[in-house]
Structures are given as C-alpha cells and as structure tokens.
Amino acid sequence: MQFALNEDQLAVRDMARDFAADKIAPHALRWDEEKHFPVDVMREAAKLGMGGIYIRDDVGGSAMTRFDAALIFEALAMGCPTVSAFISIHNMAAWMIDSFGNEAQRKKWLPKLCTMEFLASYCLTEPGSGSDAAALRTRAVRNGDHYVLNGQKQFISGAGGGDLYVVMVRTGGEGPSGISTLVVEGDTPGIALGANERKMGWNAQPTRAVMFENARVPVANRLGEEGIGFKIAMAGLDGGRLNIAACSLGGAQAALDKALAYMKERKAFGKRLDEFQALQFRIADMATELEAARTFLWRAAAALDRKDPDATKLCAMAKRFGTDVGFEVANQALQLHGGYGYLSEYGIEKIVRDLRVHQILEGTNEIMRLIVARKMIEGSR
C-alpha cells in the first residue's frame, strides 16, 4: 500500500488523466495565449467530483483523501498546470469552509462550490505582507451584526471570476492571534478589483488585487471564533502545498513525455537524439528526480490524511522538493528540444513558465526551509 496504488486510486488517477487529455490539453496553449479562464471545462471536471475532492459528501463533496487529491492534481496538470492549480486553490478554500464552518455555512455555500457553480478564491497575501502573513493589515471592525472591511489583498487567483472570497482579516491586535477568517461574497458592495495582472505564466486563470472599502460582511460569515484565522489559513496551506507540488510533478511529467517523443524523431550527426548516451543519462536523471519527488509527495499526503504530528513539516518538505524538481525537469525538457523548445507551439516553454511560480506561491521555498528547520529544532529540545 505504501509503494503501489490500489484499484480505486488507479481509477481516480486514470479518470483525471483521461479528462485532462480530452478536455484540457488540446486547448491549453490557446487558453494561455488568450488569457482565457475555462470555467465551463472546470465545471465539467466538477461533475466528475473534482470540485470538492476532500469535502464531506453530505454537501455534495467527494469525501476523498489528500492522497487521492495528489493523484488528481498531478493528472490534471499533465493537461495544464494552470487549470489544475486553480482547481486546487478552489478545493483548498472550500475545505476551509467544510472544516471550520458551522452547519449553516456548510449548507449555504458548499453544494454550489462542489459543482463549481460558485468559484472560490483564497485571500491571504497583501501588498506589504507575503511570506510574513501574520503581519497582514486588512481590517474588519465589528459594527452590530456586520464587520466593516477595509484593506487590499494581492495576487488573488480567480479574482473577478470568483463568487466567494475566503479572506484573512485583522479583527484584533497585532500578530497571528488578531486574525480571523471571513467568507465574503463576490457581489458585496465595497469590493473593487484590480486589473488582470500580466504574468510570466499562469495565464489561463486571472490574478488580481481585491480591494475592500467599507465592505459590510455579516458576522454570520465568520469561520470559527475570532482570532483563529491564522490557524485556519495555515491548516489550509498544508494541503495547498501538497496540491501545488502535485501540479508541478504533472507539468514536469508532461514535459518529459514531450522530450522523449521529440528525441525519438529528431536526428543529429546521423543518430536519433535518444541514441546519445549523454542524453540518455539526462532523461534517466530527470525521471529519477520526478519519481523521488512523487514518492515524497505520497508520503506527505498520507501523513496529512492520518493527522501525523509531522504532517506540516512533511508538507513543507514535499512542496519545496516537488516544485524545485518540477521546474528543473521542465527546464531540462526545454533544453532537450533545443531551439524548438523555445517556440510556443511545442508547449514546453508554457510549462516552464507555469511551473516557475510554484516555487513562490503557497509559501516560498525559502519559507518551506524555515518551517522545516523550526520543526526540527523544536523536536530536538
């Protein structure tokens, strides 16, 4: 069980792979070029259970595991890392409502999130606080049965196309204990959106700033008690880090597959590229690194499923290692294509652009090292 997938897991993976091959991969380059957000295709994925992968089934979720999710996001990313990554963010935001919301909140929002009739965005980062998330300044002041929100969130995936924003706000003093979590509906008066950012990659999903100016949000939209928002945000990120590592591996696997196909066709100095020993060694190393990262991802996902005390550390490790390996393998695949790898029509340069941001989001890989080091030092005392 630790080193092989069972029949159910294979079926889940193959279902996601087939969907990615049929519905995502043929359009990925056009979506990237046109900056098209394929909401209709994502809703088709939701019909197969991918809109609420690890959401409880009483509200329409699939009630699967984090391990299952890792298989799904890797498979979807073989079609397009950008689309897979947004579905993962949507699932993370929905999970926060499922895990920390009351029954009224769960029944109000989760059925439509699981079908992706509603899209969800995760709002933590601000212009002045990225890695230092506990320093966020967006403030929510209690006014009767509402909070009045003022502030700005930055780099919000799906902003503008989203119907719900899961927002970390400051309801108390400085530091983590002053942060709470609010679910803000997208049509709330007082919300304004920045322009769709011009990005290196991830063009098939919008990224905007979300501004709040005296936006009134019902107190009934708060997840849990005041002051536990930072805990909620960090719990969401444990799974989010696994998801983004899985997206990196899927994109990198697709790039390696493209490189292998190209090397069978391309000749140099009278031989096919795959007949050169130096290049054989390179693809062997690429495949080995991918397999090592995948094995680590599965271990971390299994640890999170069983609520292992080391789960946070393992998730950080898997995210750092998986996203670094994914980017490097994709970059090597581009190199193996030579000049053709630099052309958009081959699809390799898009994967490289898409995977680069995975080393930054869900906590930079430098912060992942910090998390791991702190956990190790704490454990040695």
Short mmCIF file of C-alpha atoms in Angstrom, two decimals:
data_model
loop_
_atom_site.label_atom_id
_atom_site.label_comp_id
_atom_site.label_asym_id
_atom_site.label_seq_id
_atom_site.Cartn_x
_atom_site.Cartn_y
_atom_site.Cartn_z
CA MET A 1 0.00 0.00 0.00
CA GLN A 2 2.90 2.37 0.64
CA PHE A 3 4.53 1.82 -2.73
CA ALA A 4 1.71 0.92 -5.12
CA LEU A 5 -1.71 2.34 -5.89
CA ASN A 6 -4.77 0.19 -5.23
CA GLU A 7 -7.56 -0.27 -7.77
CA ASP A 8 -9.61 2.67 -6.52
CA GLN A 9 -6.61 5.02 -6.58
CA LEU A 10 -5.67 3.89 -10.08
CA ALA A 11 -9.24 4.53 -11.23
CA VAL A 12 -9.22 8.04 -9.73
CA ARG A 13 -5.89 8.86 -11.35
CA ASP A 14 -6.88 7.48 -14.73
CA MET A 15 -10.20 9.33 -14.67
CA ALA A 16 -8.37 12.63 -14.10
CA ARG A 17 -5.74 11.79 -16.73
CA ASP A 18 -8.38 10.99 -19.33
CA PHE A 19 -10.25 14.19 -18.57
CA ALA A 20 -7.04 16.23 -18.85
CA ALA A 21 -6.12 14.58 -22.15
CA ASP A 22 -9.58 15.05 -23.68
CA LYS A 23 -10.79 18.35 -22.26
CA ILE A 24 -7.74 20.35 -21.18
CA ALA A 25 -4.55 19.51 -23.09
CA PRO A 26 -5.92 20.24 -26.61
CA HIS A 27 -6.81 23.81 -25.58
CA ALA A 28 -4.04 24.67 -23.10
CA LEU A 29 -1.88 26.70 -25.48
CA ARG A 30 -4.83 28.74 -26.77
CA TRP A 31 -6.07 29.43 -23.23
CA ASP A 32 -2.59 30.64 -22.32
CA GLU A 33 -2.33 32.91 -25.36
CA GLU A 34 -5.84 34.33 -24.97
CA LYS A 35 -5.73 34.51 -21.16
CA HIS A 36 -8.95 32.51 -21.17
CA PHE A 37 -10.33 31.24 -17.86
CA PRO A 38 -12.02 27.92 -18.80
CA VAL A 39 -14.82 27.93 -16.23
CA ASP A 40 -17.04 25.70 -18.38
CA VAL A 41 -14.37 22.99 -18.53
CA MET A 42 -13.74 23.20 -14.79
CA ARG A 43 -17.46 22.72 -14.18
CA GLU A 44 -17.26 19.57 -16.31
CA ALA A 45 -14.45 18.40 -14.01
CA ALA A 46 -16.69 19.15 -11.03
CA LYS A 47 -19.32 16.79 -12.44
CA LEU A 48 -16.70 14.05 -12.01
CA GLY A 49 -16.20 15.01 -8.37
CA MET A 50 -13.21 17.30 -8.72
CA GLY A 51 -14.88 20.45 -7.40
CA GLY A 52 -14.98 19.17 -3.83
CA ILE A 53 -12.43 16.37 -3.71
CA TYR A 54 -11.97 16.19 0.06
CA ILE A 55 -15.26 17.84 1.03
CA ARG A 56 -17.72 15.74 3.01
CA ASP A 57 -20.40 14.05 0.96
CA ASP A 58 -23.41 15.41 2.86
CA VAL A 59 -22.98 18.68 0.95
CA GLY A 60 -22.07 17.14 -2.39
CA GLY A 61 -18.37 16.57 -1.86
CA SER A 62 -16.45 13.50 -2.98
CA ALA A 63 -15.11 12.72 0.54
CA MET A 64 -11.79 11.54 -0.86
CA THR A 65 -8.37 11.74 0.76
CA ARG A 66 -5.43 14.10 0.38
CA PHE A 67 -3.64 11.20 -1.26
CA ASP A 68 -6.41 10.96 -3.85
CA ALA A 69 -6.18 14.71 -4.38
CA ALA A 70 -2.44 14.49 -5.06
CA LEU A 71 -3.13 11.90 -7.75
CA ILE A 72 -5.87 14.05 -9.30
CA PHE A 73 -3.92 17.32 -9.39
CA GLU A 74 -0.85 15.68 -10.88
CA ALA A 75 -3.02 14.08 -13.56
CA LEU A 76 -4.88 17.31 -14.37
CA ALA A 77 -1.60 19.23 -14.55
CA MET A 78 -0.44 16.94 -17.33
CA GLY A 79 -3.07 18.77 -19.39
CA CYS A 80 -2.41 22.25 -17.99
CA PRO A 81 -0.72 23.14 -14.66
CA THR A 82 -2.57 26.46 -14.53
CA VAL A 83 -6.04 24.94 -14.67
CA SER A 84 -5.10 22.20 -12.22
CA ALA A 85 -3.65 24.79 -9.84
CA PHE A 86 -6.82 26.87 -9.82
CA ILE A 87 -8.97 23.82 -9.13
CA SER A 88 -6.62 23.04 -6.24
CA ILE A 89 -7.00 26.56 -4.81
CA HIS A 90 -10.78 26.31 -5.14
CA ASN A 91 -10.69 22.99 -3.27
CA MET A 92 -8.49 24.48 -0.54
CA ALA A 93 -10.89 27.37 0.05
CA ALA A 94 -13.89 25.02 0.06
CA TRP A 95 -12.12 22.73 2.55
CA MET A 96 -11.67 25.65 4.95
CA ILE A 97 -15.43 26.21 4.94
CA ASP A 98 -16.08 22.48 5.32
CA SER A 99 -13.62 22.08 8.20
CA PHE A 100 -14.14 25.30 10.16
CA GLY A 101 -17.62 26.43 9.16
CA ASN A 102 -20.82 25.68 11.05
CA GLU A 103 -23.62 23.61 9.53
CA ALA A 104 -25.48 26.65 8.21
CA GLN A 105 -22.37 27.90 6.44
CA ARG A 106 -21.55 24.49 5.01
CA LYS A 107 -25.06 24.00 3.63
CA LYS A 108 -25.23 27.54 2.27
CA TRP A 109 -22.02 27.53 0.21
CA LEU A 110 -20.54 24.07 -0.24
CA PRO A 111 -23.13 22.47 -2.55
CA LYS A 112 -22.50 25.19 -5.15
CA LEU A 113 -18.74 25.09 -4.56
CA CYS A 114 -18.66 21.34 -5.14
CA THR A 115 -20.35 21.78 -8.53
CA MET A 116 -18.18 24.85 -9.18
CA GLU A 117 -21.32 26.86 -9.86
CA PHE A 118 -19.56 29.06 -7.31
CA LEU A 119 -15.80 29.54 -7.60
CA ALA A 120 -13.75 30.25 -4.50
CA SER A 121 -10.59 32.31 -4.01
CA TYR A 122 -8.16 32.28 -1.09
CA CYS A 123 -7.22 35.77 0.15
CA LEU A 124 -4.21 35.93 2.45
CA THR A 125 -1.39 37.82 0.69
CA GLU A 126 -1.31 41.63 0.77
CA PRO A 127 0.89 44.21 -0.96
CA GLY A 128 3.01 44.54 2.19
CA SER A 129 2.79 41.00 3.59
CA GLY A 130 3.56 37.90 1.59
CA SER A 131 5.78 35.47 3.44
CA ASP A 132 5.16 37.44 6.64
CA ALA A 133 1.47 36.60 6.52
CA ALA A 134 0.90 37.31 10.22
CA ALA A 135 1.60 41.00 9.50
CA LEU A 136 -1.50 41.42 7.32
CA ARG A 137 -3.32 44.73 7.70
CA THR A 138 -6.76 44.29 6.09
CA ARG A 139 -9.03 45.18 8.99
CA ALA A 140 -12.56 44.12 9.89
CA VAL A 141 -14.25 46.27 12.52
CA ARG A 142 -17.36 44.89 14.23
CA ASN A 143 -20.45 47.05 13.73
CA GLY A 144 -23.52 45.33 15.11
CA ASP A 145 -24.15 42.12 13.22
CA HIS A 146 -21.68 43.06 10.47
CA TYR A 147 -17.97 43.61 10.02
CA VAL A 148 -16.78 46.62 8.03
CA LEU A 149 -13.79 45.63 5.90
CA ASN A 150 -11.05 47.92 4.65
CA GLY A 151 -7.80 46.89 3.00
CA GLN A 152 -6.34 45.14 -0.01
CA LYS A 153 -5.39 41.61 -0.95
CA GLN A 154 -2.81 40.95 -3.67
CA PHE A 155 -2.15 38.15 -6.20
CA ILE A 156 -5.59 36.59 -5.77
CA SER A 157 -6.14 33.67 -8.14
CA GLY A 158 -9.58 33.64 -9.73
CA ALA A 159 -10.41 37.16 -8.56
CA GLY A 160 -13.11 38.61 -10.74
CA GLY A 161 -14.31 35.19 -11.81
CA GLY A 162 -14.87 34.10 -8.23
CA ASP A 163 -18.12 34.12 -6.31
CA LEU A 164 -16.66 33.68 -2.82
CA TYR A 165 -13.51 35.01 -1.20
CA VAL A 166 -12.17 33.31 1.90
CA VAL A 167 -10.43 36.31 3.46
CA MET A 168 -8.00 36.59 6.37
CA VAL A 169 -8.63 39.87 8.19
CA ARG A 170 -7.42 41.58 11.33
CA THR A 171 -10.17 41.77 13.94
CA GLY A 172 -7.84 42.18 16.92
CA GLY A 173 -4.33 43.29 17.78
CA GLU A 174 -1.04 42.68 16.02
CA GLY A 175 0.27 39.21 15.27
CA PRO A 176 -1.38 35.88 14.48
CA SER A 177 -3.86 35.96 17.36
CA GLY A 178 -5.56 39.05 15.94
CA ILE A 179 -6.57 37.40 12.67
CA SER A 180 -9.99 35.98 11.77
CA THR A 181 -11.46 34.40 8.64
CA LEU A 182 -14.47 35.75 6.76
CA VAL A 183 -16.28 34.37 3.74
CA VAL A 184 -17.02 37.37 1.54
CA GLU A 185 -19.48 37.02 -1.31
CA GLY A 186 -18.23 38.45 -4.60
CA ASP A 187 -21.17 40.83 -5.12
CA THR A 188 -20.72 42.55 -1.75
CA PRO A 189 -20.83 46.36 -2.14
CA GLY A 190 -17.45 47.90 -1.42
CA ILE A 191 -15.36 45.30 -3.29
CA ALA A 192 -13.22 46.56 -6.17
CA LEU A 193 -10.86 44.57 -8.37
CA GLY A 194 -7.50 45.47 -9.84
CA ALA A 195 -6.54 44.79 -13.45
CA ASN A 196 -5.80 41.23 -14.50
CA GLU A 197 -2.06 41.02 -13.86
CA ARG A 198 0.33 40.50 -16.77
CA LYS A 199 2.26 37.43 -15.68
CA MET A 200 5.10 35.22 -16.81
CA GLY A 201 2.81 32.20 -16.71
CA TRP A 202 -0.49 31.03 -15.23
CA ASN A 203 -2.32 32.98 -17.93
CA ALA A 204 -5.35 30.66 -18.03
CA GLN A 205 -6.52 31.98 -14.67
CA PRO A 206 -6.99 35.63 -13.69
CA THR A 207 -4.85 37.15 -10.95
CA ARG A 208 -6.00 40.45 -9.48
CA ALA A 209 -5.85 42.60 -6.41
CA VAL A 210 -9.05 42.63 -4.35
CA MET A 211 -9.79 45.90 -2.55
CA PHE A 212 -12.27 46.38 0.29
CA GLU A 213 -13.63 49.85 1.06
CA ASN A 214 -16.20 49.85 3.86
CA ALA A 215 -17.46 46.48 2.66
CA ARG A 216 -20.07 45.17 5.09
CA VAL A 217 -19.90 41.43 5.74
CA PRO A 218 -22.28 39.63 8.12
CA VAL A 219 -20.75 38.34 11.33
CA ALA A 220 -22.52 35.10 10.37
CA ASN A 221 -19.92 34.73 7.59
CA ARG A 222 -17.03 34.31 10.03
CA LEU A 223 -15.47 30.85 10.13
CA GLY A 224 -14.99 29.80 13.75
CA GLU A 225 -14.25 32.22 16.55
CA GLU A 226 -12.42 35.49 16.29
CA GLY A 227 -8.66 35.11 16.50
CA ILE A 228 -8.27 31.66 14.91
CA GLY A 229 -7.96 32.89 11.32
CA PHE A 230 -4.21 32.41 11.13
CA LYS A 231 -4.60 28.82 12.29
CA ILE A 232 -7.26 28.28 9.61
CA ALA A 233 -5.05 29.82 6.94
CA MET A 234 -2.05 27.69 7.85
CA ALA A 235 -4.13 24.50 8.03
CA GLY A 236 -5.36 25.21 4.52
CA LEU A 237 -1.82 25.73 3.30
CA ASP A 238 -0.63 22.31 4.47
CA GLY A 239 -2.89 20.71 1.88
CA GLY A 240 -2.37 23.52 -0.61
CA ARG A 241 1.35 22.83 -0.59
CA LEU A 242 0.77 19.19 -1.44
CA ASN A 243 -1.57 20.22 -4.25
CA ILE A 244 0.87 22.65 -5.84
CA ALA A 245 3.68 20.11 -5.62
CA ALA A 246 1.41 17.64 -7.42
CA CYS A 247 0.71 20.24 -10.11
CA SER A 248 4.47 20.69 -10.57
CA LEU A 249 5.00 16.97 -11.00
CA GLY A 250 2.19 16.69 -13.53
CA GLY A 251 3.52 19.56 -15.61
CA ALA A 252 7.05 18.18 -15.44
CA GLN A 253 5.89 14.69 -16.41
CA ALA A 254 4.14 16.13 -19.46
CA ALA A 255 7.33 17.99 -20.38
CA LEU A 256 9.44 14.84 -20.00
CA ASP A 257 6.98 12.89 -22.14
CA LYS A 258 7.21 15.57 -24.84
CA ALA A 259 11.01 15.45 -24.69
CA LEU A 260 11.07 11.66 -25.08
CA ALA A 261 8.77 11.85 -28.11
CA TYR A 262 10.91 14.60 -29.66
CA MET A 263 14.15 12.67 -29.08
CA LYS A 264 12.74 9.68 -30.98
CA GLU A 265 12.10 11.87 -34.03
CA ARG A 266 14.99 14.33 -34.05
CA LYS A 267 18.34 13.31 -35.53
CA ALA A 268 21.79 14.84 -35.18
CA PHE A 269 25.09 13.64 -36.60
CA GLY A 270 23.34 10.66 -38.17
CA LYS A 271 21.72 9.35 -34.98
CA ARG A 272 18.41 9.88 -33.16
CA LEU A 273 18.82 12.02 -30.06
CA ASP A 274 17.69 9.16 -27.83
CA GLU A 275 20.69 7.15 -29.03
CA PHE A 276 23.23 9.51 -27.45
CA GLN A 277 24.37 8.19 -24.09
CA ALA A 278 24.81 11.65 -22.58
CA LEU A 279 21.18 12.46 -23.32
CA GLN A 280 20.06 9.05 -22.08
CA PHE A 281 21.77 9.83 -18.77
CA ARG A 282 19.97 13.17 -18.63
CA ILE A 283 16.50 11.72 -19.10
CA ALA A 284 17.31 8.97 -16.62
CA ASP A 285 18.16 11.61 -14.01
CA MET A 286 15.02 13.60 -14.83
CA ALA A 287 12.83 10.53 -14.41
CA THR A 288 14.57 9.55 -11.18
CA GLU A 289 14.13 13.00 -9.65
CA LEU A 290 10.45 13.00 -10.60
CA GLU A 291 9.91 9.59 -9.08
CA ALA A 292 11.67 10.61 -5.87
CA ALA A 293 9.52 13.74 -5.61
CA ARG A 294 6.35 11.77 -6.32
CA THR A 295 7.21 9.21 -3.63
CA PHE A 296 7.84 12.01 -1.14
CA LEU A 297 4.56 13.68 -2.09
CA TRP A 298 2.65 10.46 -1.45
CA ARG A 299 4.33 10.08 1.96
CA ALA A 300 3.42 13.63 2.95
CA ALA A 301 -0.17 13.24 1.71
CA ALA A 302 -0.58 10.03 3.68
CA ALA A 303 0.80 11.79 6.78
CA LEU A 304 -1.72 14.63 6.40
CA ASP A 305 -4.56 12.12 5.96
CA ARG A 306 -3.72 10.38 9.21
CA LYS A 307 -3.05 13.72 11.02
CA ASP A 308 0.54 12.77 11.74
CA PRO A 309 2.31 15.21 14.12
CA ASP A 310 5.00 15.67 11.44
CA ALA A 311 2.50 16.43 8.67
CA THR A 312 3.21 20.18 8.48
CA LYS A 313 6.95 19.55 8.20
CA LEU A 314 6.47 16.83 5.59
CA CYS A 315 4.10 19.01 3.55
CA ALA A 316 6.67 21.82 3.55
CA MET A 317 9.40 19.38 2.52
CA ALA A 318 7.28 17.91 -0.27
CA LYS A 319 6.35 21.35 -1.55
CA ARG A 320 9.95 22.58 -1.61
CA PHE A 321 11.31 19.43 -3.21
CA GLY A 322 8.43 18.80 -5.61
CA THR A 323 8.26 22.32 -7.02
CA ASP A 324 12.06 22.61 -7.37
CA VAL A 325 12.26 19.25 -9.13
CA GLY A 326 9.24 20.00 -11.31
CA PHE A 327 10.67 23.27 -12.59
CA GLU A 328 14.14 21.81 -13.19
CA VAL A 329 12.79 18.80 -15.10
CA ALA A 330 10.62 21.04 -17.29
CA ASN A 331 13.58 23.35 -17.93
CA GLN A 332 15.75 20.38 -18.91
CA ALA A 333 12.99 19.17 -21.24
CA LEU A 334 13.06 22.55 -22.93
CA GLN A 335 16.84 22.25 -23.33
CA LEU A 336 16.49 18.82 -24.92
CA HIS A 337 14.24 20.39 -27.56
CA GLY A 338 16.94 22.88 -28.48
CA GLY A 339 15.62 25.95 -30.27
CA TYR A 340 12.25 24.31 -30.81
CA GLY A 341 11.69 24.21 -27.07
CA TYR A 342 11.69 28.00 -27.08
CA LEU A 343 8.81 28.10 -29.55
CA SER A 344 5.32 28.27 -28.08
CA GLU A 345 3.81 25.70 -30.44
CA TYR A 346 5.73 22.84 -28.78
CA GLY A 347 4.14 23.58 -25.40
CA ILE A 348 7.36 23.23 -23.39
CA GLU A 349 8.04 26.90 -22.74
CA LYS A 350 4.49 27.30 -21.40
CA ILE A 351 5.05 24.53 -18.87
CA VAL A 352 8.33 26.13 -17.76
CA ARG A 353 6.59 29.50 -17.33
CA ASP A 354 3.68 27.96 -15.45
CA LEU A 355 5.83 25.93 -13.05
CA ARG A 356 8.16 28.76 -12.10
CA VAL A 357 5.59 30.41 -9.84
CA HIS A 358 5.04 27.19 -7.90
CA GLN A 359 8.37 27.84 -6.16
CA ILE A 360 6.89 31.11 -4.85
CA LEU A 361 3.21 30.59 -4.03
CA GLU A 362 1.68 28.67 -1.12
CA GLY A 363 4.74 29.90 0.79
CA THR A 364 8.08 30.48 -0.96
CA ASN A 365 10.54 27.63 -0.95
CA GLU A 366 12.74 29.69 1.35
CA ILE A 367 9.87 29.76 3.85
CA MET A 368 9.46 26.00 3.40
CA ARG A 369 13.06 25.60 4.54
CA LEU A 370 12.35 27.82 7.52
CA ILE A 371 9.31 25.75 8.51
CA VAL A 372 11.29 22.52 8.26
CA ALA A 373 14.21 23.92 10.24
CA ARG A 374 11.96 25.23 13.01
CA LYS A 375 10.17 21.90 13.32
CA MET A 376 13.48 20.09 13.52
CA ILE A 377 14.85 22.44 16.16
CA GLU A 378 11.66 22.21 18.21
CA GLY A 379 11.80 18.44 18.03
CA SER A 380 15.38 18.33 19.26
CA ARG A 381 14.65 20.21 22.50
#
